[in-house]
PDB file of C-alpha atoms in Angstrom:
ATOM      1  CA  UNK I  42       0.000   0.000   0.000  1.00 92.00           C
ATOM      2  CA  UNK I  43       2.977   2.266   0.937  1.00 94.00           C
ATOM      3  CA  UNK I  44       4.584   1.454  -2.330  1.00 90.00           C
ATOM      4  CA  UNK I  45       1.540   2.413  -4.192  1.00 90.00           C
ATOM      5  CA  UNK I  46       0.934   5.339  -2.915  1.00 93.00           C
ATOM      6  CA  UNK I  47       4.963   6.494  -3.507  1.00 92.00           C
ATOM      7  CA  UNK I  48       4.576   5.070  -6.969  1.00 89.00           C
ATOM      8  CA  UNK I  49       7.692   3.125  -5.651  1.00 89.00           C
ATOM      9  CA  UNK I  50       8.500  -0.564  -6.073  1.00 84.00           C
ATOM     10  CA  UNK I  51       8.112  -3.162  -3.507  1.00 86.00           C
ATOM     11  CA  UNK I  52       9.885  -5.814  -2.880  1.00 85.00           C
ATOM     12  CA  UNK I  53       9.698  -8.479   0.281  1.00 84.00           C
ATOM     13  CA  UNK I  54      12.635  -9.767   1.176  1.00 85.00           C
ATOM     14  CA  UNK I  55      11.413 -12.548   3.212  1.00 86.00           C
ATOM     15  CA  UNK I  56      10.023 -14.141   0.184  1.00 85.00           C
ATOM     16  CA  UNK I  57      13.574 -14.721  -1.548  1.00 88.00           C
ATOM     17  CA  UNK I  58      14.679 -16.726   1.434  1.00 91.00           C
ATOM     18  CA  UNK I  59      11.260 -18.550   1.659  1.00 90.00           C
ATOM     19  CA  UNK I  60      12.135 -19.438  -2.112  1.00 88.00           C
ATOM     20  CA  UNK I  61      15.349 -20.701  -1.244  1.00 91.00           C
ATOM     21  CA  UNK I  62      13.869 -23.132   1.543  1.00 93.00           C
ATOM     22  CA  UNK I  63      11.185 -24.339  -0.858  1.00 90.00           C
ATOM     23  CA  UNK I  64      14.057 -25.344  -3.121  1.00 89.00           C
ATOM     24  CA  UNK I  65      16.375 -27.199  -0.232  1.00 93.00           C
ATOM     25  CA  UNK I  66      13.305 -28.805   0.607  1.00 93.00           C
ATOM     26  CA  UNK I  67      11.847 -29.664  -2.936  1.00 90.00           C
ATOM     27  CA  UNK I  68      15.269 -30.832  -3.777  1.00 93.00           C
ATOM     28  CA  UNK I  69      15.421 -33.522  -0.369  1.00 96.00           C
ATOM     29  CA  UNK I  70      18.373 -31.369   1.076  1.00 97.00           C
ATOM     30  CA  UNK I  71      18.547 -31.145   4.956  1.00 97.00           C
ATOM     31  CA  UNK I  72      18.636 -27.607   5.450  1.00 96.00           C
ATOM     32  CA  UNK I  73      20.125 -27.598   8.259  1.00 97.00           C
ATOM     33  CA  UNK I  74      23.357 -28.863   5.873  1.00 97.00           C
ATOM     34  CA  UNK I  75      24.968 -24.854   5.480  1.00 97.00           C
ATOM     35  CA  UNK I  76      27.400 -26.225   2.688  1.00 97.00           C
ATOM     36  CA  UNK I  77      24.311 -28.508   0.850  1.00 97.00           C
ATOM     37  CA  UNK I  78      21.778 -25.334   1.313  1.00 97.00           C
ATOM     38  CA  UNK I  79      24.597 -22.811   0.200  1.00 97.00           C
ATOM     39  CA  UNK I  80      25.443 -24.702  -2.710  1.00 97.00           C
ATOM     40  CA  UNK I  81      21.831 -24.588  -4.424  1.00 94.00           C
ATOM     41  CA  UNK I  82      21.152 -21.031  -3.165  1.00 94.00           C
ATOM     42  CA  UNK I  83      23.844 -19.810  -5.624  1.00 94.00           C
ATOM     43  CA  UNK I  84      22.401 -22.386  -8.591  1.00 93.00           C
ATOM     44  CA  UNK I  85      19.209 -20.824  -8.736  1.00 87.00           C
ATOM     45  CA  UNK I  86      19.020 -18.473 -11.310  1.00 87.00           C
ATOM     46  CA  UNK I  87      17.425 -15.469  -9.711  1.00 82.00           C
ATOM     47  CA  UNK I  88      17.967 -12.225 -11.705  1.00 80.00           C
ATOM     48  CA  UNK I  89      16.635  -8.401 -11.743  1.00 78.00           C
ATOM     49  CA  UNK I  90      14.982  -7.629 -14.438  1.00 74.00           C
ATOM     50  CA  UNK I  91      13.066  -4.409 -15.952  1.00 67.00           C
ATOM     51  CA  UNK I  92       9.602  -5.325 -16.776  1.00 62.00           C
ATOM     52  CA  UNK I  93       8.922  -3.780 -19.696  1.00 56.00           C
ATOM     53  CA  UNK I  94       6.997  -0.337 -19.701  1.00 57.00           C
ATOM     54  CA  UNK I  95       6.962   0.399 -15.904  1.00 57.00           C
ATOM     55  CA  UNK I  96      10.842  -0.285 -16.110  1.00 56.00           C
ATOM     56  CA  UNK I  97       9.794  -1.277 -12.268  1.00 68.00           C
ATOM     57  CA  UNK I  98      12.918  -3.813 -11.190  1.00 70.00           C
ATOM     58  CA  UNK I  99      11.413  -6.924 -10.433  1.00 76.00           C
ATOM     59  CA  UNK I 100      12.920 -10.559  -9.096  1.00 79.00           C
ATOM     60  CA  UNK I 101      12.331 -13.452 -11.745  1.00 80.00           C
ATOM     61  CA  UNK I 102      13.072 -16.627 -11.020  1.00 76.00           C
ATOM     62  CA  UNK I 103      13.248 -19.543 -13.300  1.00 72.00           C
ATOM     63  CA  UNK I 104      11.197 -17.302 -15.409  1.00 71.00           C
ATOM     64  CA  UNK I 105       8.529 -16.651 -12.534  1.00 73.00           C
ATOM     65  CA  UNK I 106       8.285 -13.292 -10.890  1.00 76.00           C
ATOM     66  CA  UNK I 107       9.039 -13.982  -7.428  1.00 74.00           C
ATOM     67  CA  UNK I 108       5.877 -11.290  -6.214  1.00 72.00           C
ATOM     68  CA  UNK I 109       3.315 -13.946  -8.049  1.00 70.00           C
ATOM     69  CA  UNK I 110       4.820 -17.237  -5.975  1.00 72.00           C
ATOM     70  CA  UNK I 111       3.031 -18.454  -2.901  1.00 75.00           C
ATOM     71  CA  UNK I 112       5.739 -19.293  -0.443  1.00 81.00           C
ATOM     72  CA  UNK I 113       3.959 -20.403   2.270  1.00 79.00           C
ATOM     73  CA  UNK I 114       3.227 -23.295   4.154  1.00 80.00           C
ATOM     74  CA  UNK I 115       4.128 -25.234   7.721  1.00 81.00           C
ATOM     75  CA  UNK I 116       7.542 -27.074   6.394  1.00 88.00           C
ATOM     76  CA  UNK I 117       8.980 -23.397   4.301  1.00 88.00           C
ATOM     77  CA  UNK I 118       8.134 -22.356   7.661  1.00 85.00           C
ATOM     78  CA  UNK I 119      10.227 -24.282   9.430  1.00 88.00           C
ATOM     79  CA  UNK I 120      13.023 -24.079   7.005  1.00 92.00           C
ATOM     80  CA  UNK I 121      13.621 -20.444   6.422  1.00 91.00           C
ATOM     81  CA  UNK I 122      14.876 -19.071   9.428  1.00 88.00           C
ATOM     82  CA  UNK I 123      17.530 -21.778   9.381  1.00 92.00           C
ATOM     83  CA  UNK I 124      18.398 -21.292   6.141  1.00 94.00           C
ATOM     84  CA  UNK I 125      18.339 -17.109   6.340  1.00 91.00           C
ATOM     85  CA  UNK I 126      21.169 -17.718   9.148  1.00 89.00           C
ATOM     86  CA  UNK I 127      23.568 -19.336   6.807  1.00 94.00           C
ATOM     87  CA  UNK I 128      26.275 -16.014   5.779  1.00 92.00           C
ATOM     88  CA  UNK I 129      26.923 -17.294   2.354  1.00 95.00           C
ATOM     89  CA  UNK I 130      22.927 -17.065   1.528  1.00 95.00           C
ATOM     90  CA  UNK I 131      22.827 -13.799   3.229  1.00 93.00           C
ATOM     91  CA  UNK I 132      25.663 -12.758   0.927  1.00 94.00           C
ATOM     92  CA  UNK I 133      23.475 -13.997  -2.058  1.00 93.00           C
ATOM     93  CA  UNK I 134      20.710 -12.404  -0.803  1.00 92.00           C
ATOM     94  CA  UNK I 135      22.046  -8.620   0.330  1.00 92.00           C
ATOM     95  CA  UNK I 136      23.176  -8.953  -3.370  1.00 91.00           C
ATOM     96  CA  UNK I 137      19.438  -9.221  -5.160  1.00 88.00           C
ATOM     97  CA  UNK I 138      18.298  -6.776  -2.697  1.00 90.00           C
ATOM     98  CA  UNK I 139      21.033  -3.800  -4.005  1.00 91.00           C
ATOM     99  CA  UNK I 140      20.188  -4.381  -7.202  1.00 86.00           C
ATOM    100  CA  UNK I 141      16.715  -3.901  -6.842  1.00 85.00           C
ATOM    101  CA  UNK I 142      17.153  -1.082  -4.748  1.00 89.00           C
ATOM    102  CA  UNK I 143      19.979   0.837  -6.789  1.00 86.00           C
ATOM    103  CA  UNK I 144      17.883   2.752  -8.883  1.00 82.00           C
ATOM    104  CA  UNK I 145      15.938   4.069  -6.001  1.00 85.00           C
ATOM    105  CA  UNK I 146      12.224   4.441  -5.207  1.00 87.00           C
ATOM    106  CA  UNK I 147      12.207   0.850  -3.530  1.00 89.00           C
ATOM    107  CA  UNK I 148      10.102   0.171  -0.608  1.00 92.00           C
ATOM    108  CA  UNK I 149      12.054  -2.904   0.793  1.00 92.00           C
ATOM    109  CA  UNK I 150      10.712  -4.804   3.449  1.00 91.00           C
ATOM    110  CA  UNK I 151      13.020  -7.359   5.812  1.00 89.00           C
ATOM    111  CA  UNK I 152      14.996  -7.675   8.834  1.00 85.00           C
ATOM    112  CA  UNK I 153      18.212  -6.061   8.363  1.00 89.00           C
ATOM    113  CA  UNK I 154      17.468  -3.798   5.906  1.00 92.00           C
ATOM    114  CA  UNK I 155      18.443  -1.069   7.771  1.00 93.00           C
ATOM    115  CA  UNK I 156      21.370  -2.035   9.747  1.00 92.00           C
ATOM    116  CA  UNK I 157      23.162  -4.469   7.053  1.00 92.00           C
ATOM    117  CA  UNK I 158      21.204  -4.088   3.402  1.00 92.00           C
ATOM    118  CA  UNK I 159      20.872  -0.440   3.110  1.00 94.00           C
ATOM    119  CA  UNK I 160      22.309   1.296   6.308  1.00 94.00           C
ATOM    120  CA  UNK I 161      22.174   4.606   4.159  1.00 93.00           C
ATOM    121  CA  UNK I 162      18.306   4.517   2.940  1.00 93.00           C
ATOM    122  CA  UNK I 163      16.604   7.699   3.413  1.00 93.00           C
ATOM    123  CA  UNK I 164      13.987   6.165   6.125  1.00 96.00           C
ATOM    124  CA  UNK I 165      13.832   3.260   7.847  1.00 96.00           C
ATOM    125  CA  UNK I 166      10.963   2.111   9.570  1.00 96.00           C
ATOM    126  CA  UNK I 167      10.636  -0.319  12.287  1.00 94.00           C
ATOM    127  CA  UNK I 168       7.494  -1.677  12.718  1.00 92.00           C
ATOM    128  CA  UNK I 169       6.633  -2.985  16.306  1.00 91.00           C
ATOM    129  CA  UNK I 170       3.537  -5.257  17.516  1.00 92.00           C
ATOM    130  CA  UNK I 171       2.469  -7.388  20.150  1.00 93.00           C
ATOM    131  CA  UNK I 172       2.731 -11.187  19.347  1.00 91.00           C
ATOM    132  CA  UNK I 173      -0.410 -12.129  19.806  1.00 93.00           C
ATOM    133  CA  UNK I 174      -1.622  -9.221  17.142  1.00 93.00           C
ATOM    134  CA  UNK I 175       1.095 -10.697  14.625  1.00 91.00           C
ATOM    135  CA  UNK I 176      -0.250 -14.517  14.825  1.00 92.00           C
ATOM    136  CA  UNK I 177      -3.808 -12.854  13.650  1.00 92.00           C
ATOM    137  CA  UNK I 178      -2.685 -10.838  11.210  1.00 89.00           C
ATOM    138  CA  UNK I 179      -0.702 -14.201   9.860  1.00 87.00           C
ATOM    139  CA  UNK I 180      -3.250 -16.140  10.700  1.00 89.00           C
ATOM    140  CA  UNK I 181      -6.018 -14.583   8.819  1.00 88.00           C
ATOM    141  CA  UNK I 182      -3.881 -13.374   5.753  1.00 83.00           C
ATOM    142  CA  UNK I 183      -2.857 -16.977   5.112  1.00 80.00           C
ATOM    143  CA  UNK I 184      -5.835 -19.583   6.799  1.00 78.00           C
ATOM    144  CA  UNK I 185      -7.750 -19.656   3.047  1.00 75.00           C
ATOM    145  CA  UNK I 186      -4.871 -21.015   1.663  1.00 65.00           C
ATOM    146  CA  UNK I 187      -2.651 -22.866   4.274  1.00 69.00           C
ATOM    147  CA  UNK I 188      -3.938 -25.612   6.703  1.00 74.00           C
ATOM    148  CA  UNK I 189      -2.392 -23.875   9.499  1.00 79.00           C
ATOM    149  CA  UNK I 190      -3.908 -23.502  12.811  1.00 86.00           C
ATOM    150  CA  UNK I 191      -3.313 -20.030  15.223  1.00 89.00           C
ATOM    151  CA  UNK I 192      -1.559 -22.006  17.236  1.00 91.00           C
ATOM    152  CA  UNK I 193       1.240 -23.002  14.181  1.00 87.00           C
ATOM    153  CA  UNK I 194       1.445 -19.677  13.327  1.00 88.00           C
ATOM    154  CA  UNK I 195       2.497 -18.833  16.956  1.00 91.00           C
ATOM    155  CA  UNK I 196       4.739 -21.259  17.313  1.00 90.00           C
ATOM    156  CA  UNK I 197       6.460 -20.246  14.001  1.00 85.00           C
ATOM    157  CA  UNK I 198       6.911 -16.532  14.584  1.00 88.00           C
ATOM    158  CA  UNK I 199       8.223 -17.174  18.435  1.00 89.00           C
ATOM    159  CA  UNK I 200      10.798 -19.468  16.644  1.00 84.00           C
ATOM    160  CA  UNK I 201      11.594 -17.496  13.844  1.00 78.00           C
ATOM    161  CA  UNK I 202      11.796 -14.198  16.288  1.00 82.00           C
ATOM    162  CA  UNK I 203      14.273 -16.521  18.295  1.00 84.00           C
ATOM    163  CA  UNK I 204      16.527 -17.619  15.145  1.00 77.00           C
ATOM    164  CA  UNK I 205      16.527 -14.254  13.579  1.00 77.00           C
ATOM    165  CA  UNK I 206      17.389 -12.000  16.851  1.00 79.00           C
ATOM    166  CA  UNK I 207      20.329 -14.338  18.487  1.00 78.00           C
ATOM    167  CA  UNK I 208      22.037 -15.608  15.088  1.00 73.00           C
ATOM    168  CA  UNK I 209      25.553 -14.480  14.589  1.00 73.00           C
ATOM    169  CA  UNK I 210      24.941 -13.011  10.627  1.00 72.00           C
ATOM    170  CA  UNK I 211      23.108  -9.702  10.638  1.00 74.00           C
ATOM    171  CA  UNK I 212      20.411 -10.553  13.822  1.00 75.00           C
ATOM    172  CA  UNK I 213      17.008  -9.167  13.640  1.00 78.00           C
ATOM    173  CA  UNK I 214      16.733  -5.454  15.350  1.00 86.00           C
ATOM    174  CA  UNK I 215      16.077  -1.721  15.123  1.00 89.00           C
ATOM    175  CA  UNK I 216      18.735   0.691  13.321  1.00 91.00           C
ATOM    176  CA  UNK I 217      20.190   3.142  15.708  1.00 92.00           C
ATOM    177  CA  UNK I 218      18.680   5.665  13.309  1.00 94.00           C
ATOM    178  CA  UNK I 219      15.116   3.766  12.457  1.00 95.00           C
ATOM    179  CA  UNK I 220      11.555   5.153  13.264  1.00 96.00           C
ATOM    180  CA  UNK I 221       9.834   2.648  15.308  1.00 95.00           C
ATOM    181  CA  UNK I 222       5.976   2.854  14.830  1.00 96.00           C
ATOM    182  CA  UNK I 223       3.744   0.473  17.045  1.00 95.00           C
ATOM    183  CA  UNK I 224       1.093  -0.716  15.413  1.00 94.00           C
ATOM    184  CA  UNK I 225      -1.323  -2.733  17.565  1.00 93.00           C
ATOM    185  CA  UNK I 226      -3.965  -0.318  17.914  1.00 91.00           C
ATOM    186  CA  UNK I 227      -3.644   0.782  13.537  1.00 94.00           C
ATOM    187  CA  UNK I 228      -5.250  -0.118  10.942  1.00 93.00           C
ATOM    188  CA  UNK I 229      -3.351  -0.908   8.066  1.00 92.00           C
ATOM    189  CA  UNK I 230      -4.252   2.136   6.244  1.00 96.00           C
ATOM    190  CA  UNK I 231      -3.374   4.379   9.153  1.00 97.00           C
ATOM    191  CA  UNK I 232       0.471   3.289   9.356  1.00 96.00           C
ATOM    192  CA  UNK I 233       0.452   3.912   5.618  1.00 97.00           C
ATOM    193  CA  UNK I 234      -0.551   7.711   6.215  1.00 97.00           C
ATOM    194  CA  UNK I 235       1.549   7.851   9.042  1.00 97.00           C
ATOM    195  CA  UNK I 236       4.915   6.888   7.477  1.00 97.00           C
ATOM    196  CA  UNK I 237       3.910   9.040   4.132  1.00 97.00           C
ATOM    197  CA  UNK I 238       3.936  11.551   6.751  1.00 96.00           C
ATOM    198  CA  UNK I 239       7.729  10.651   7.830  1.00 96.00           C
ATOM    199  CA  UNK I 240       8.094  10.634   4.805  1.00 95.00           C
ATOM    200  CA  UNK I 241       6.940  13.897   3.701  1.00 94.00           C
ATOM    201  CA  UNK I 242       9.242  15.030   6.598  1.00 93.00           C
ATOM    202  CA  UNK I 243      12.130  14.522   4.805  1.00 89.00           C
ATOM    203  CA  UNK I 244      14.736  16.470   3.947  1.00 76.00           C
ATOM    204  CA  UNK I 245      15.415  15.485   0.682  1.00 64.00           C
TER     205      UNK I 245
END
């Protein structure tokens, strides 16, 4: 909605790693196996591309555009935080997420964006919720086309949160610099407005 609104691209990042998993998995490869898992990341061929007429930068992969894929189930679950911890697929991944974002006007969404990816983007937001908010929100956005029950979702996000915010490569917090906007009590449409306004704020 933000992105819309900027006439900006967006891109989630989360969804590059979740197509990584899907491959380790769809391929039988433990992926808890770093060298296995590292190996495949960097034989997928994922590319930028300009789609023709918006000259928008968009992820294809295997032909696909990675926005269209639906990367989400209980086993990618599982999977991704471990293999999002692994440096050399972090490497691969920082990488697709610069080139997307080097032409600017890139709303990029992730967990280290800005403290690792882009440390020098014009705004970062950092947006904060209660737990039990976040496993609705999943929960709902994803229950017409996942088997998952509240409970799985919870039990995903406390173990992702875990992975992501103790691992050694680029852990899961707030830039020294980021805005952190709470959003429990927002509807979606209201943190839009609000960060156009930080946005607006700007001195550009």
């Amino acid at each position: 909605m933000l992105a819309a609104r900027l006439d900006y691209t967006f891109v989630d990042s989360g969804k590059i790693y979740r197509l990584i998993a899907a491959e380790v998995l769809a391929n039988g490869i433990d992926p808890t196996n770093q060298q296995a898992v590292t190996d495949l990341a960097y034989s997928i061929p994922i590319e930028v591309q300009l789609l023709p007429q918006t000259h928008r930068p968009e992820i294809i992969i295997n032909g696909h555009e990675l926005s269209q894929l639906n990367l989400h189930n209980p086993e990618i679950n599982r999977s991704v935080p471990i293999v999002a911890a692994f440096g050399e697929v972090r490497a691969l991944v920082r990488k697709i997420q610069r080139q997307v974002a080097e032409p600017g006007g890139v709303v990029l969404a992730g967990r280290d964006i800005g403290t690792v990816v882009l440390p020098q983007a014009d705004l970062k937001i950092f947006l904060s919720v209660s737990l039990q908010e976040r496993v609705n929100r999943r929960y709902n956005s994803l229950r017409h086309v996942t088997d998952l029950t509240p409970q799985n979702v919870q039990d995903d996000l406390e173990r992702r949160d875990e992975l992501d915010s103790t691992r050694d490569e680029s852990p899961m917090r707030p830039a020294l610099d980021a805005i952190i906007v709470r959003t429990d009590a927002m509807e979606p449409n209201e943190v839009v407005e609000h960060i156009l306004g930080l946005f607006a704020s700007l001195d550009r």
